[in-house]
């Protein structure tokens, strides 16, 4: 029994095929450069790397090519052998607070909230609809990035704007990376020996996109990303929190239109905006060579995280643990050290520098009041498991 997980982005589709119950990865790959002159499909199967360069007209064609390739390789004769397909869907609006079996009504609702995630929801839907059309009996499940954060209280999700913008345009904090925050929270609860419904955590998902979530009694009560993933922490190329008046001021001063501002805030800011690089490994190399801008970018990145840890400690009350995950959270010894520096004095979270260099699961000192953990995330596995739970 196998489950396919599809994670469609604006020009790519990540896929993983899982063996149910053992949760072994049968095959993993990526279809890239969709709708460009030269597309690319790469996958790993049976220890072999397979790559093809070909034109992939659109996402629908990408999925057709994937099905043919899996069949050609003998991985899967056809999709109808699957017991389910799990889709990462970025935005569920206020409709979805948990993984959901897809039917016409669900498709309609995902469409309805597409304006909130115009680059993602429509391509997520293409995958869903093409499979639904060709394989009427396959059960499909949507796992929403926003779902875990639907437990936020109104005080955390309503912006102090005229209330009618919430009522008419659904402007509010939705939060993202929910599948990852939820997954590492459950894992951390296990490591801590605390019931997952009672655990209080601050989870830090630090990758190219980055967000922090306050979890109280196993539920998300606040999160740093907002209506879109732009708000909150400093990210690879996104600014995170800024004074909103900067947008007005800059657009007036430099005569920038909305699209140009969008480009600056989402693609030219963050770590990249400060030091020209968005890859933390490269930034660390430059920091080692005492590069001023790389060092500044790193300091700002870590300080913003520390500030959120303080704020969320106040929101949660008694925090059991701080959890690092994502490419940077899982691997950057330096970032973890900087973020945790002096947290012992302020909130009682004391890092063990030696354990930190070993990338251990527990990186806090034995006498630390708040534990500090490193927990690798696995969004695809979580989607596969959630899918199985529903289809079985
Ligand atoms: P995405 O948001 O694209 O899924 P990832 O979670 O894969 O991102 O994280 C990518 C980030 O993780 C990059 O900034 C990369 O430099 C960083 N990273 C990966 N490995 C290391 C490492 N060993 N040390 C520091 N940073 C790392």
Short mmCIF file of N, CA and C in Angstrom, two decimals, residues 76 98 114 121 134 158 163 166 197 206 235 238 274 329 331 339 348 381-382:
data_model
loop_
_atom_site.label_atom_id
_atom_site.label_comp_id
_atom_site.label_asym_id
_atom_site.label_seq_id
_atom_site.Cartn_x
_atom_site.Cartn_y
_atom_site.Cartn_z
N UNK A 76 5.36 2.03 -9.91
CA UNK A 76 3.91 2.04 -9.72
C UNK A 76 3.31 1.90 -11.11
N UNK A 98 -8.20 21.21 9.86
CA UNK A 98 -7.51 19.91 9.88
C UNK A 98 -7.45 19.30 8.48
N UNK A 114 -8.43 31.12 -2.98
CA UNK A 114 -7.24 31.21 -3.83
C UNK A 114 -6.67 32.62 -3.92
N UNK A 121 -2.40 28.13 -4.28
CA UNK A 121 -3.65 27.35 -4.31
C UNK A 121 -4.06 26.89 -5.71
N UNK A 134 -9.12 11.69 -13.73
CA UNK A 134 -8.68 10.45 -14.36
C UNK A 134 -8.87 9.21 -13.47
N UNK A 158 -6.68 39.08 14.70
CA UNK A 158 -7.27 40.27 14.08
C UNK A 158 -6.26 41.42 14.08
N UNK A 163 -12.43 47.02 11.15
CA UNK A 163 -12.90 45.63 11.29
C UNK A 163 -13.56 45.11 10.02
N UNK A 166 -11.71 42.71 7.83
CA UNK A 166 -11.78 41.29 8.20
C UNK A 166 -13.08 40.68 7.69
N UNK A 197 -1.17 16.97 24.12
CA UNK A 197 -2.27 17.93 24.32
C UNK A 197 -2.01 18.86 25.51
N UNK A 206 13.06 27.46 10.87
CA UNK A 206 14.00 28.40 10.25
C UNK A 206 14.57 27.80 8.97
N UNK A 235 13.76 36.62 6.83
CA UNK A 235 13.88 35.36 6.06
C UNK A 235 14.96 35.48 5.00
N UNK A 238 12.78 37.62 2.36
CA UNK A 238 11.63 38.41 2.82
C UNK A 238 12.00 39.23 4.05
N UNK A 274 20.25 42.59 3.11
CA UNK A 274 21.28 43.19 3.96
C UNK A 274 22.69 42.85 3.47
N UNK A 329 17.52 25.89 11.38
CA UNK A 329 17.29 25.45 12.76
C UNK A 329 17.92 24.10 13.07
N UNK A 331 20.54 22.75 11.39
CA UNK A 331 21.97 22.61 11.10
C UNK A 331 22.88 23.74 11.56
N UNK A 339 20.94 32.79 19.06
CA UNK A 339 19.55 32.98 19.48
C UNK A 339 19.41 32.73 20.99
N UNK A 348 15.26 31.62 31.49
CA UNK A 348 15.64 30.33 32.07
C UNK A 348 15.83 29.23 31.04
N UNK A 381 6.24 13.50 5.22
CA UNK A 381 5.86 12.32 6.02
C UNK A 381 4.58 12.62 6.81
N UNK A 382 4.53 13.82 7.37
CA UNK A 382 3.33 14.19 8.14
C UNK A 382 2.10 14.20 7.22
#
